Coordinates of C-alpha atoms and ligand atoms in Angstrom, one line a residue:
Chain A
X239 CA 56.8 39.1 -80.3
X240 CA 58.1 35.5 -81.2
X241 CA 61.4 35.7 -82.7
X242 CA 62.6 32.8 -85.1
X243 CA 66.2 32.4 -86.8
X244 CA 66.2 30.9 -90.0
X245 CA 69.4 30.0 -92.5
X246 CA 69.7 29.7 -95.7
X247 CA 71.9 26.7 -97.0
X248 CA 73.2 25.8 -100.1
X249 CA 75.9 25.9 -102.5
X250 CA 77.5 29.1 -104.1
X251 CA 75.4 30.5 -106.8
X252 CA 72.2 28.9 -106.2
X253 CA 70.1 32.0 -105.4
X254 CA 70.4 32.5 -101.3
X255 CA 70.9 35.9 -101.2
X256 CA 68.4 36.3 -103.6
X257 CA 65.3 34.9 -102.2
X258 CA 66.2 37.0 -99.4
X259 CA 66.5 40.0 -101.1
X260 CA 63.1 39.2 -103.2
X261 CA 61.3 38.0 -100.0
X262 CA 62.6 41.3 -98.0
X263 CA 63.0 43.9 -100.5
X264 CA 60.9 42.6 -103.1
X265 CA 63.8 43.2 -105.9
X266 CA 66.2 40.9 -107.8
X267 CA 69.4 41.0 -109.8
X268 CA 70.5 39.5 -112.4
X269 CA 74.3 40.3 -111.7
X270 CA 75.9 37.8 -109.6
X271 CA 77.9 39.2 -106.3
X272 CA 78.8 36.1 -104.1
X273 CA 78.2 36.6 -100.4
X274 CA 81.5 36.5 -98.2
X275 CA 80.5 36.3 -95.0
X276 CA 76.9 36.2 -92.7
X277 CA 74.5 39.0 -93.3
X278 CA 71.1 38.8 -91.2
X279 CA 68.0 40.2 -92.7
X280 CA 64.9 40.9 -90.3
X281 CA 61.2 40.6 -91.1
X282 CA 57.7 40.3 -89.8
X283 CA 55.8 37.2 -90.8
X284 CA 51.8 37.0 -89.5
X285 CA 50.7 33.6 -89.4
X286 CA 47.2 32.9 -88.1
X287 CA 47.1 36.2 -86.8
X288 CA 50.0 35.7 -84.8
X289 CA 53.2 38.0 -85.4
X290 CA 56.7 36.0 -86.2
X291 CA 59.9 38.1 -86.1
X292 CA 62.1 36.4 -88.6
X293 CA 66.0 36.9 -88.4
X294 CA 66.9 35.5 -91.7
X295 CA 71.2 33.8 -91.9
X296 CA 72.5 34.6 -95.4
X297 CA 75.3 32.1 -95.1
X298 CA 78.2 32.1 -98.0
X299 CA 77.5 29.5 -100.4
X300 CA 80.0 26.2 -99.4
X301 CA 82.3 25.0 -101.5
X302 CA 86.1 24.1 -102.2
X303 CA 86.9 27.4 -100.5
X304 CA 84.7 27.6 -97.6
X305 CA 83.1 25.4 -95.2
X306 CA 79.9 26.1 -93.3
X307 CA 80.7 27.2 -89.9
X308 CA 78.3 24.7 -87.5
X309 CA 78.0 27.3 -85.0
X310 CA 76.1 29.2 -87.5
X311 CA 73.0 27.3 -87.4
X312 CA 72.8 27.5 -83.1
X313 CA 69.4 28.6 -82.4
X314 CA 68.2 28.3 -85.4
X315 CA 64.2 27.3 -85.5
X316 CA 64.6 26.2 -89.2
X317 CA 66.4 26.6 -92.4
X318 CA 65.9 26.5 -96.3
X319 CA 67.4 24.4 -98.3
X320 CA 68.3 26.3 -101.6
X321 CA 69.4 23.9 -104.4
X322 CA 69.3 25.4 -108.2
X323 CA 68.7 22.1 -110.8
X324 CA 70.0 24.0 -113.5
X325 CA 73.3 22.3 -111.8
X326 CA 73.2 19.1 -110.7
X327 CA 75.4 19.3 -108.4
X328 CA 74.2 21.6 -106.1
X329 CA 71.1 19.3 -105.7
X330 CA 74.1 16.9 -104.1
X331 CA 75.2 19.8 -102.3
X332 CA 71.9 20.7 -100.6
X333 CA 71.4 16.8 -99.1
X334 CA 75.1 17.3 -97.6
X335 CA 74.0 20.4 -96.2
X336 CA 70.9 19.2 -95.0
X337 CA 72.8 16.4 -93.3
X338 CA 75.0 18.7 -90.9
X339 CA 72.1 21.3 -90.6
X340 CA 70.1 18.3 -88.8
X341 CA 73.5 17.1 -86.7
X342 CA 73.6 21.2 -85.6
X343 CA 69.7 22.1 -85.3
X344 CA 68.1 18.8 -84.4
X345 CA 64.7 20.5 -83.7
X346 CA 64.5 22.7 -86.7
X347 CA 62.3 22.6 -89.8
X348 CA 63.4 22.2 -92.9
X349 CA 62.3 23.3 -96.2
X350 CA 63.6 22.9 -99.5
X351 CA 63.9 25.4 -102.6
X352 CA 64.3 24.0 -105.8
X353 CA 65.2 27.6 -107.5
X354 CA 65.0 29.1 -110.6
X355 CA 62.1 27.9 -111.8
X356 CA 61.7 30.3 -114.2
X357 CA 64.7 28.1 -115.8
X358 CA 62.5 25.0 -115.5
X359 CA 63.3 24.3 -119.7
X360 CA 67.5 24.0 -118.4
X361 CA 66.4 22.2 -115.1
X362 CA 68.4 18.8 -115.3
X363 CA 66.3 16.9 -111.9
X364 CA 67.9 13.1 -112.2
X365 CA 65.3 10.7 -111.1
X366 CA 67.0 9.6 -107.7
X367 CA 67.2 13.0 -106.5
X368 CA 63.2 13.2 -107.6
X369 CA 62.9 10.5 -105.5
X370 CA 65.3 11.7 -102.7
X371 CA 62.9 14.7 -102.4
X372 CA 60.2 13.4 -102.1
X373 CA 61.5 10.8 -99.6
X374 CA 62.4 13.6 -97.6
X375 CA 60.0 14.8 -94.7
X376 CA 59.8 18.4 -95.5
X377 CA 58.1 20.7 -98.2
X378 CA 59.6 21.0 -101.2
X379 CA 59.0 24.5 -103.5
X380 CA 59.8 25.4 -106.8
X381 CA 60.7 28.8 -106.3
X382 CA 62.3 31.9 -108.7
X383 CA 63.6 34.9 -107.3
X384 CA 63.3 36.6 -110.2
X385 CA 59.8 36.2 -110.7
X386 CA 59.2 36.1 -107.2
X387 CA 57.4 32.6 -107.9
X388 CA 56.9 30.3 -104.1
X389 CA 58.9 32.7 -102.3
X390 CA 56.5 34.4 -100.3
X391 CA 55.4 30.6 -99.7
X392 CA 58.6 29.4 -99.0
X393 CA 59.1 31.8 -95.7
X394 CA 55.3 31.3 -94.8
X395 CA 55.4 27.9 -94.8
X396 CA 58.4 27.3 -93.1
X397 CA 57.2 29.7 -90.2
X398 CA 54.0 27.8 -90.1
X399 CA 55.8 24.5 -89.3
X400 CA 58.3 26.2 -87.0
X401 CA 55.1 27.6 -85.0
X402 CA 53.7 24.3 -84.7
X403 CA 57.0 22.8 -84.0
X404 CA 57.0 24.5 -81.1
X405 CA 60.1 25.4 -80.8
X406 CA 61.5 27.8 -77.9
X407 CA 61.5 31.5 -78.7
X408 CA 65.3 32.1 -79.7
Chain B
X46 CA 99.5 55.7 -79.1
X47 CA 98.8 52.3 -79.3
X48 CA 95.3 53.9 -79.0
X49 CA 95.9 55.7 -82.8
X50 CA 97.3 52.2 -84.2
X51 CA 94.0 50.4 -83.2
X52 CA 91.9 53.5 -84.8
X53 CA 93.9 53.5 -87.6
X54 CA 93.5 49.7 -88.2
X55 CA 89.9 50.3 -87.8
X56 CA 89.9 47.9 -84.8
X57 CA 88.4 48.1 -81.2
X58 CA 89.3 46.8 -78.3
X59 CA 87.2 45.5 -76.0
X60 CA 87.5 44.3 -72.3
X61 CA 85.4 41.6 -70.3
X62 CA 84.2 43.2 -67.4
X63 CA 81.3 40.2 -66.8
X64 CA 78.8 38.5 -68.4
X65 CA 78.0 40.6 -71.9
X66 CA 79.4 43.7 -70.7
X67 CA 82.7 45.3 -71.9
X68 CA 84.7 48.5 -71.6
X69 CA 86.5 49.8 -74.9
X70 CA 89.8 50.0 -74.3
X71 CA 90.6 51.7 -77.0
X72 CA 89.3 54.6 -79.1
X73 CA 86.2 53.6 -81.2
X74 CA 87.0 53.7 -85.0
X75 CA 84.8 55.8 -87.0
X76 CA 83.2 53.0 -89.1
X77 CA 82.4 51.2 -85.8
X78 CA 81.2 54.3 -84.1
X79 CA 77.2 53.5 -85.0
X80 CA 77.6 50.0 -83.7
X81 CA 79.5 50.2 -80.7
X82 CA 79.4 52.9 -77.7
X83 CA 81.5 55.5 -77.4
X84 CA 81.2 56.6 -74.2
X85 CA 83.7 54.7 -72.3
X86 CA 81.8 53.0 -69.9
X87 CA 81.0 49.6 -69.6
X88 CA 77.8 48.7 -71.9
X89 CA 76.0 45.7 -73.0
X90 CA 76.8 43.9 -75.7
X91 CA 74.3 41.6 -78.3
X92 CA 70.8 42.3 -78.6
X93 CA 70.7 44.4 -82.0
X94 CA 73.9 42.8 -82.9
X95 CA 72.9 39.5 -84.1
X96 CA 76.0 37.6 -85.0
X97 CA 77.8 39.1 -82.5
X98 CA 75.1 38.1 -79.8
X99 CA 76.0 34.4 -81.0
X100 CA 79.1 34.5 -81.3
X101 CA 79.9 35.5 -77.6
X102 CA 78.6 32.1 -76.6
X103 CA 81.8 30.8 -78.6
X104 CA 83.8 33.4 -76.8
X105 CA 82.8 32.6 -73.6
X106 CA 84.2 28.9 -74.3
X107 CA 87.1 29.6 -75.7
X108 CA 87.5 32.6 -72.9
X109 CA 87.0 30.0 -70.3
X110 CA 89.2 27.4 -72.0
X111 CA 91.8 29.9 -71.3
X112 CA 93.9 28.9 -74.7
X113 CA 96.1 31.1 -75.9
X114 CA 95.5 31.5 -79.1
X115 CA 92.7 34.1 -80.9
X116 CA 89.3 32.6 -81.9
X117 CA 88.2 34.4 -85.2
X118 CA 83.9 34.7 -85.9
X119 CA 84.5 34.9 -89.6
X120 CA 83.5 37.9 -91.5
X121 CA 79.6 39.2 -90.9
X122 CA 77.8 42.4 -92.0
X123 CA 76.2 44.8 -90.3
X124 CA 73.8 47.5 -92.4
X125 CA 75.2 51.2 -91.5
X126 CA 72.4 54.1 -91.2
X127 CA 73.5 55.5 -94.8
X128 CA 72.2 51.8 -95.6
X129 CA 75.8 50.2 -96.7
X130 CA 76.9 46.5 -95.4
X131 CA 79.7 47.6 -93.2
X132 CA 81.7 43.9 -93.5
X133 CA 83.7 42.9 -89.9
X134 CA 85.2 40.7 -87.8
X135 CA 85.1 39.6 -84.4
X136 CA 88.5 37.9 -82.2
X137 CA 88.6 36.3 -78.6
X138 CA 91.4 36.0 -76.9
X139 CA 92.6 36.2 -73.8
X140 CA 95.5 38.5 -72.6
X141 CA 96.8 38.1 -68.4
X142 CA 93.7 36.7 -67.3
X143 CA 91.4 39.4 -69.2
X144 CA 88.9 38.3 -71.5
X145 CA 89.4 40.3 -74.9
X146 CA 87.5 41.0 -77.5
X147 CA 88.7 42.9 -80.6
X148 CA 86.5 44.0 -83.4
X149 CA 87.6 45.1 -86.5
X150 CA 86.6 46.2 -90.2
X151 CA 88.7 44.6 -92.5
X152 CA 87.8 47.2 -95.5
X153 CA 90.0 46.4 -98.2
X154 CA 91.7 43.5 -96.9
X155 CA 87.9 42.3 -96.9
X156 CA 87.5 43.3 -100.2
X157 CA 90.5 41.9 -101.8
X158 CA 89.6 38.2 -100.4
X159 CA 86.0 39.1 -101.7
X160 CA 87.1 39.8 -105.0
X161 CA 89.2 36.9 -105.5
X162 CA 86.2 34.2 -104.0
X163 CA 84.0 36.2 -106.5
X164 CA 86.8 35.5 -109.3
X165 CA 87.2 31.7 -108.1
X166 CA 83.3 31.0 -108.6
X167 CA 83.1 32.9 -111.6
X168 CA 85.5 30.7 -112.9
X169 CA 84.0 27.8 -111.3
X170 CA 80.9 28.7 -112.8
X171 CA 82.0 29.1 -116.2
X172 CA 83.5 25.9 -115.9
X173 CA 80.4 24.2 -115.2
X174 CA 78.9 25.6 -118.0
X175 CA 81.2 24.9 -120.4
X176 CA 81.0 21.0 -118.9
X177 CA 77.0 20.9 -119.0
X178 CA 77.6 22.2 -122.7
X179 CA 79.9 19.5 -123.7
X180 CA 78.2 16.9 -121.9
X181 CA 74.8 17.8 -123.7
X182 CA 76.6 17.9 -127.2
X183 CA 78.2 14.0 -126.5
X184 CA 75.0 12.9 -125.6
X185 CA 73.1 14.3 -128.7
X186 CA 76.2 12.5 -130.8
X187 CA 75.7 9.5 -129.3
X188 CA 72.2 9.4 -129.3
X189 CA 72.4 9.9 -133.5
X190 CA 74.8 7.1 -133.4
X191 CA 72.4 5.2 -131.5
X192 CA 69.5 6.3 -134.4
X193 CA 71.6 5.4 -137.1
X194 CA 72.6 2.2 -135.7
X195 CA 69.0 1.3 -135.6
X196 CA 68.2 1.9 -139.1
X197 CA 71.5 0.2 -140.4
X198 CA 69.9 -3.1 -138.3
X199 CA 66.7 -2.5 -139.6
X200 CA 67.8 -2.2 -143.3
X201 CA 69.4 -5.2 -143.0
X202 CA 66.4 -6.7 -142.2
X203 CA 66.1 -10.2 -139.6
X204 CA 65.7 -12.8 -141.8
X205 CA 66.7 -16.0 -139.6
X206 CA 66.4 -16.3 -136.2
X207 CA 68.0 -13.1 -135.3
X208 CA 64.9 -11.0 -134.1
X209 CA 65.1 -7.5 -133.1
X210 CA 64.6 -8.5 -129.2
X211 CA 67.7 -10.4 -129.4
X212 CA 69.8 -7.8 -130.8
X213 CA 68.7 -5.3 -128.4
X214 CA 69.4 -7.6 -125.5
X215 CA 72.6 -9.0 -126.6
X216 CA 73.4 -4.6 -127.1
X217 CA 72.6 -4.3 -123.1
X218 CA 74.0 -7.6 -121.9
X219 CA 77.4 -6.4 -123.4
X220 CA 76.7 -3.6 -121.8
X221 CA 76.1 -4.3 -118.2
X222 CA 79.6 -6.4 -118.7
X223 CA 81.7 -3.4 -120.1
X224 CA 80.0 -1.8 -116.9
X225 CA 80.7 -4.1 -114.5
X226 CA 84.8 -4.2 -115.8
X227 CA 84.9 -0.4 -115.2
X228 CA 84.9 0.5 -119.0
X229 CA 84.9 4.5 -119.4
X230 CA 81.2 5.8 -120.2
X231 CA 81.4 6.0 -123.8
X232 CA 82.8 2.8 -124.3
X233 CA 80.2 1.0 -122.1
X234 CA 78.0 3.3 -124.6
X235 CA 80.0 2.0 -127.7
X236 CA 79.4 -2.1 -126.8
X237 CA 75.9 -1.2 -126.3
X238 CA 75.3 0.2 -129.6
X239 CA 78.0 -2.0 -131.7
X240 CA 76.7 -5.5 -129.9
X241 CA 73.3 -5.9 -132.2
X242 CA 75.2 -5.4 -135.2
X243 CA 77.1 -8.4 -134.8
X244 CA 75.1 -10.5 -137.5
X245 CA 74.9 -7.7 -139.7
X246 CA 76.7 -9.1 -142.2
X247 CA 73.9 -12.0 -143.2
X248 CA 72.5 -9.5 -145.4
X249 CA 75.4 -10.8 -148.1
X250 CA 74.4 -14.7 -147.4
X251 CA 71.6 -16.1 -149.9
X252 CA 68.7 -17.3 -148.5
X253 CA 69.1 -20.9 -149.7
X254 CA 72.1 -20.8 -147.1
X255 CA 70.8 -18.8 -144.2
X256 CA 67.3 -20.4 -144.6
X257 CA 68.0 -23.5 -145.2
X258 CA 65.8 -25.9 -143.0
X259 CA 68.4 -29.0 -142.8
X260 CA 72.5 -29.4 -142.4
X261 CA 74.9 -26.9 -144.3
X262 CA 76.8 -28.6 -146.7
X263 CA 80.8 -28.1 -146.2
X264 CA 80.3 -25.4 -148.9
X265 CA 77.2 -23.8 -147.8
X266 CA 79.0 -23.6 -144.4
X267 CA 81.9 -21.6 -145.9
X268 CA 79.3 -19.4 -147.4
X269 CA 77.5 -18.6 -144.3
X270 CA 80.9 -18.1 -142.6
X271 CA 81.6 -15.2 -144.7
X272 CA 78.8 -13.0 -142.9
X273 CA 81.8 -11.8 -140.4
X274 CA 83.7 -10.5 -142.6
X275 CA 81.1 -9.2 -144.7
X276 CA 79.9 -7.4 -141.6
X277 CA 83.0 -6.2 -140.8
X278 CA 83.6 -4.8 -144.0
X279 CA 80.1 -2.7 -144.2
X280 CA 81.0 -1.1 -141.0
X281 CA 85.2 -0.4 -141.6
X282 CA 86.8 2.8 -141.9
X283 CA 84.6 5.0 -141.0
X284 CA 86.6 6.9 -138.3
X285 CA 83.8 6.3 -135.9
X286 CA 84.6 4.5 -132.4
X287 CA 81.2 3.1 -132.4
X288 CA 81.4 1.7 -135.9
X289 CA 85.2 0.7 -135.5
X290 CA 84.2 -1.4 -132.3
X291 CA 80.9 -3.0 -134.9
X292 CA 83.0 -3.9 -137.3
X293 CA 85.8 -5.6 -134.7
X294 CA 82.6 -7.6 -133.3
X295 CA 81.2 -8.3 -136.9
X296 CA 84.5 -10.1 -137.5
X297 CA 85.5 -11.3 -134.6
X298 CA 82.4 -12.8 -133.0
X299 CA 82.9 -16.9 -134.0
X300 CA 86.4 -16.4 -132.8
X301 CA 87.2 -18.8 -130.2
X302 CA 89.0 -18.5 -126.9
X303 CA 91.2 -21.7 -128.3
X304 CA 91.9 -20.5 -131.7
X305 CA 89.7 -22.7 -133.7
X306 CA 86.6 -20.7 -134.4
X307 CA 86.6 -18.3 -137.8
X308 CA 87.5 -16.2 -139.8
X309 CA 91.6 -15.6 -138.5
X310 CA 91.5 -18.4 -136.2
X311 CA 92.5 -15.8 -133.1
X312 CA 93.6 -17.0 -129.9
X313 CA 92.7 -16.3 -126.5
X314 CA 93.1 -12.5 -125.6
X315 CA 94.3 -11.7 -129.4
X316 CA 90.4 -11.5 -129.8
X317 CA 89.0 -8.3 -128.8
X318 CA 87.4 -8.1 -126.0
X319 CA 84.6 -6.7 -127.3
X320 CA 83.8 -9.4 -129.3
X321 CA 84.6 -12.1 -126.4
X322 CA 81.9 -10.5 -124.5
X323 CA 79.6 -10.4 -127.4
X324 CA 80.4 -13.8 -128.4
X325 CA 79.2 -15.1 -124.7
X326 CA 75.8 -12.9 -124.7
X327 CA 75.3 -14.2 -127.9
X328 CA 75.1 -18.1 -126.9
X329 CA 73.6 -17.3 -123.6
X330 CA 71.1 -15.8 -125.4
X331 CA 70.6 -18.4 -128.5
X332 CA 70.6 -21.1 -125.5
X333 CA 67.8 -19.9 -123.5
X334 CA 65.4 -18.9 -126.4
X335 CA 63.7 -21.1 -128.9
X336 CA 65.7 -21.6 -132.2
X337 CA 64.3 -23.3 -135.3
X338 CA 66.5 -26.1 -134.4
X339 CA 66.7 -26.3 -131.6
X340 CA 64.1 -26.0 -128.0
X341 CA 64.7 -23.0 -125.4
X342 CA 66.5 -24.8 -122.7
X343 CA 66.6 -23.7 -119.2
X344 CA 68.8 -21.3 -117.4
X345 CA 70.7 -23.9 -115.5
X346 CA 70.8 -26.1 -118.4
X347 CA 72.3 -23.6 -120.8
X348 CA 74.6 -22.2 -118.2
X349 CA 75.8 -25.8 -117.8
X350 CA 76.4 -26.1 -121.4
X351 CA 78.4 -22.6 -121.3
X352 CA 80.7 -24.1 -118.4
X353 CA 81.6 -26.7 -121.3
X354 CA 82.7 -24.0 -123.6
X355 CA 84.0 -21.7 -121.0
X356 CA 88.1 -22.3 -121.6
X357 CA 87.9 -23.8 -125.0
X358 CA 85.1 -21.9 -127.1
X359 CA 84.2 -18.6 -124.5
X360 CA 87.2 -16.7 -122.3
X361 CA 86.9 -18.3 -118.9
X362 CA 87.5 -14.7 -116.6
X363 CA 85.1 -13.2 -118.7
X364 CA 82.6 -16.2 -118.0
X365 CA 82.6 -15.7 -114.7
X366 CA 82.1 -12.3 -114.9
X367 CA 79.1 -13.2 -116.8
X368 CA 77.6 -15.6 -113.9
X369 CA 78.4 -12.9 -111.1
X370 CA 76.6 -10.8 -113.1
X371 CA 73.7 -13.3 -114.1
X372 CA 71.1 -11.5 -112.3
X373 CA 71.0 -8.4 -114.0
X374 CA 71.0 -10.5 -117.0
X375 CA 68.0 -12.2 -116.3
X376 CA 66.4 -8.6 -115.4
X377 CA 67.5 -7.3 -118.6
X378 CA 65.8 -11.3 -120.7
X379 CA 62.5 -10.0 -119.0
X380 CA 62.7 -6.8 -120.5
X381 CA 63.3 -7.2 -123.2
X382 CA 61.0 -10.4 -125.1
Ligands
GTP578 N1 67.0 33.1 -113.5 C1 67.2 33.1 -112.2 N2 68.3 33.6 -111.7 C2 68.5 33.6 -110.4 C3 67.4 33.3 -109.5 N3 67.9 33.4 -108.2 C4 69.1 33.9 -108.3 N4 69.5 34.0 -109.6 C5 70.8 34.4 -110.1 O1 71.8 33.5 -109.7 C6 73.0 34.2 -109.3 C7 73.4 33.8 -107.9 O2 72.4 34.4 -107.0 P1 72.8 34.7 -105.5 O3 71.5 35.0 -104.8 O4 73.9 35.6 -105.4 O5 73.3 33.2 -105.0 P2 73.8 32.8 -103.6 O6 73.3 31.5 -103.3 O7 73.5 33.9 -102.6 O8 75.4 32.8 -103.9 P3 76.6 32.8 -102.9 O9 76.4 34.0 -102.0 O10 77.8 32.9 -103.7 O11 76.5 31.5 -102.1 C8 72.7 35.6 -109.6 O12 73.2 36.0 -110.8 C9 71.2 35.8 -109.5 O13 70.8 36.8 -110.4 C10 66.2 32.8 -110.1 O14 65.2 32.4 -109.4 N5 66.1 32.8 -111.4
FE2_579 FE1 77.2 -14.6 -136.3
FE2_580 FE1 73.3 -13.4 -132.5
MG581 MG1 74.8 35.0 -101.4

């Protein structure tokens, strides 16, 4: 079976962990437990009939306290971008990350998730980040984990582009 | 015993025989025992261990760099079978030539440094929050400023050749100015808003005076005149920034840089700034539109007739300010017609 690592970048708080958990286990929660550390989630994508075994990087949200460790994102076929525009500044956050994610996996995809959608009435989206995204050569999905909105999407359409990247098996 | 201390530290010890295999050297803990084999002989490493599979390629550098100090892999999580996230740690180092590898599950010490991030962004969070909230609640204030600003203007009414467009341009000349000379948000706000009421005060002159086709008589002059104070005085005291700043430019606005325009006769940097900006928006702008008296000249004319005044009638820093900033002006005289 193909085997693809994907991470999952963004700052603290924006909802990493739980598109994971939604896309995985198919359940959410509302309490808020930030993640110290790596933890790697496994699943089975099919995409045009072929089978994709997806090793999923929770990595800790960075901020003032941690930095993202480059050797993280070896390997890795592709990552989400997770930004929540509830807070501005995580949308700032996400084009940093997406900076050193393409310095440490030149050949992976990218996609982004705008999350929380289901907050789209407190989303504050200035109009240069608007334009910023769509600038950028990637998808861009307006996902929720709590409703469960885009996020089968998000991991399908990612895989898609990783298969047609072509992208050694890792 | 050193065995015991390693258990008891829930750590494990591992040798480098080659490549990905290793030999435990020490006893394996119990809340390693379901990831790591217990039987003493050498056994492959990675696979099913996912961030330990990539972490070795770090090891291996640092092994073959020889340094001699540990490499830590940061904290990772592997589920156990009773389904918990067992948190742990992995460190290279190298000890007489061997190639060392010690694994361990940090438990509480995990947990402690856990709890206090958690704290940290819970703050940070609430911090945030409370920011958003604030900055939401200035806006809204200054926006009703901004509304009632309007209406004030409008109430007055523009009788001579004060129109509404020039106003509202002289408001975001001002404004790119305050800008450009690193005034804080709400004061560049402030100008922007305070600016169009500079005039406001030619709702006290008659219209024989303000409308009056020919020359001002010496009286009708003084008459006229009074709209700066009269200005001022509908917009003083109310304890609003805004309105404070209005009323300074109300006043202030025929003021000249050498102390001969009106009412006080200030001079030089005596004369609020806000009203020294406003005061060279406010020719620019009468120069290069059409005035009952007088054609729209051309930008370069007008700005020629500004360098005239610039020293004597307008600040001189200020009017260069105003030419290094000339194209924004002109963006903003588009704009707004
Ligand atoms: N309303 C709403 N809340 C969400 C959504 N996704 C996540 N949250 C909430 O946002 C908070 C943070 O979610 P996490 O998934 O822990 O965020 P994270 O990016 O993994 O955070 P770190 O591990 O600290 O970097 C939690 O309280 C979640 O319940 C969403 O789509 N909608
Ligand atoms: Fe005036
Ligand atoms: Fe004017
Ligand atoms: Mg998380």
């Amino acid at each position: 079976m193909i085997q693809k690592k994907i991470c999952l970048l963004g700052g603290f708080a924006v909802g990493k962990t739980s598109l994971v958990r939604r896309y995985v286990e198919s359940l959410f929660d509302e309490r808020y437990l930030t993640t110290v550390g790596v933890k790697i989630d496994k699943k089975v994508v099919e995409i045009d009939g072929r089978q994709v075994n997806l090793m999923i990087w929770d990595l800790a949200g960075e901020d003032e306290f941690a930095k993202l460790n480059g050797s993280y994102l070896r390997g890795a076929s592709g990552f989400i971008l997770v930004a929540d525009p509830t807070r501005p500044a995580t949308v700032e956050k996400m084009f940093e990350l997406l900076q050193k994610a393409q310095q440490s996996a030149p050949g992976a995809r990218g996609v982004v998730a705008l999350n929380k959608v289901d907050l789209l009435d407190e989303w504050r989206l200035e109009e240069a980040y608007q334009q910023q995204l769509q600038a950028l050569d990637m998808p861009v999905l307006r996902t929720s984990a709590k409703t469960g909105e885009e996020v089968e999407a998000l991991f399908v359409k990612l895989s898609s582009s990783m298969l047609l990247g072509g992208q050694g098996d890792a | 015993m050193l065995d015991r201390v390693f258990q008891q530290l829930d750590q494990l010890v591992l040798q480098r025989t080659e490549g990905r295999w290793f030999i435990a050297h020490s006893q394996v803990p119990e809340v390693l025992a379901e990831f790591f084999d217990n039987s003493g002989e050498p056994f492959e490493l990675g696979d099913d261990l996912l961030f330990l599979d990539n972490f070795l390629i770090d090891a291996d550098a640092h092994w073959q760099s020889g340094a001699d100090f540990p490499r830590h892999s940061g904290t990772w999580y592997e589920r156990s079978r009773s389904g918990v996230d067992v948190a742990l740690e992995a460190i290279a180092l190298t000890v007489d030539g061997s190639s060392i590898l010690v694994i361990e599950a940090p438990g509480v010490k995990h947990e402690l440094a856990a709890s206090k991030l958690q704290a940290a962004r819970e703050h940070l969070l609430t911090e945030e929050r409370l920011e958003q909230e604030m900055r939401k609640r200035t806006a809204q204030i200054r926006e009703r400023e901004e509304q009632i600003a309007l209406r004030l203007l409008a109430a007055a009414g523009f009788r001579d050749e004060e129109t509404g467009a020039h106003v509202r341009r002289i408001g975001m000349y001002s404004e790119a100015i305050a800008k450009h000379l690193g005034w804080p948000q709400d004061q560049v706000d402030q100008i922007r808003m305070a600016a169009p009421m500079h005039d406001i005060g030619k709702i006290g002159i008659p219209d024989y005076v303000l409308l009056k086709p020919g020359k001002l008589t010496k009286e009708e002059w003084s008459v006229m005149k009074r709209h700066a104070a009269i200005g001022a005085e509908m917009l003083a005291n109310t304890g609003i920034p805004m309105m404070d700043m209005a009323s300074d430019i109300a006043r202030f606005h025929h003021e000249r840089w050498d102390g001969t325009g009106y009412p006080d006769g200030l001079l030089g940097e005596a004369i609020p700034i806000s009203c020294r900006i406003t005061a060279i928006v406010d020719v620019y702008d009468a120069l290069v539109h059409e005035r009952v008296y007088k054609p729209a000249y051309d930008e370069p004319t007008a700005l020629n007739m500004m360098r005239e005044l610039a020293g004597n009638h307008l600040d001189p820093n200020l009017f260069e300010v105003f030419l290094e900033l000339l194209p924004e002006i002109r963006r903003i005289r588009q704009e707004i017609q």
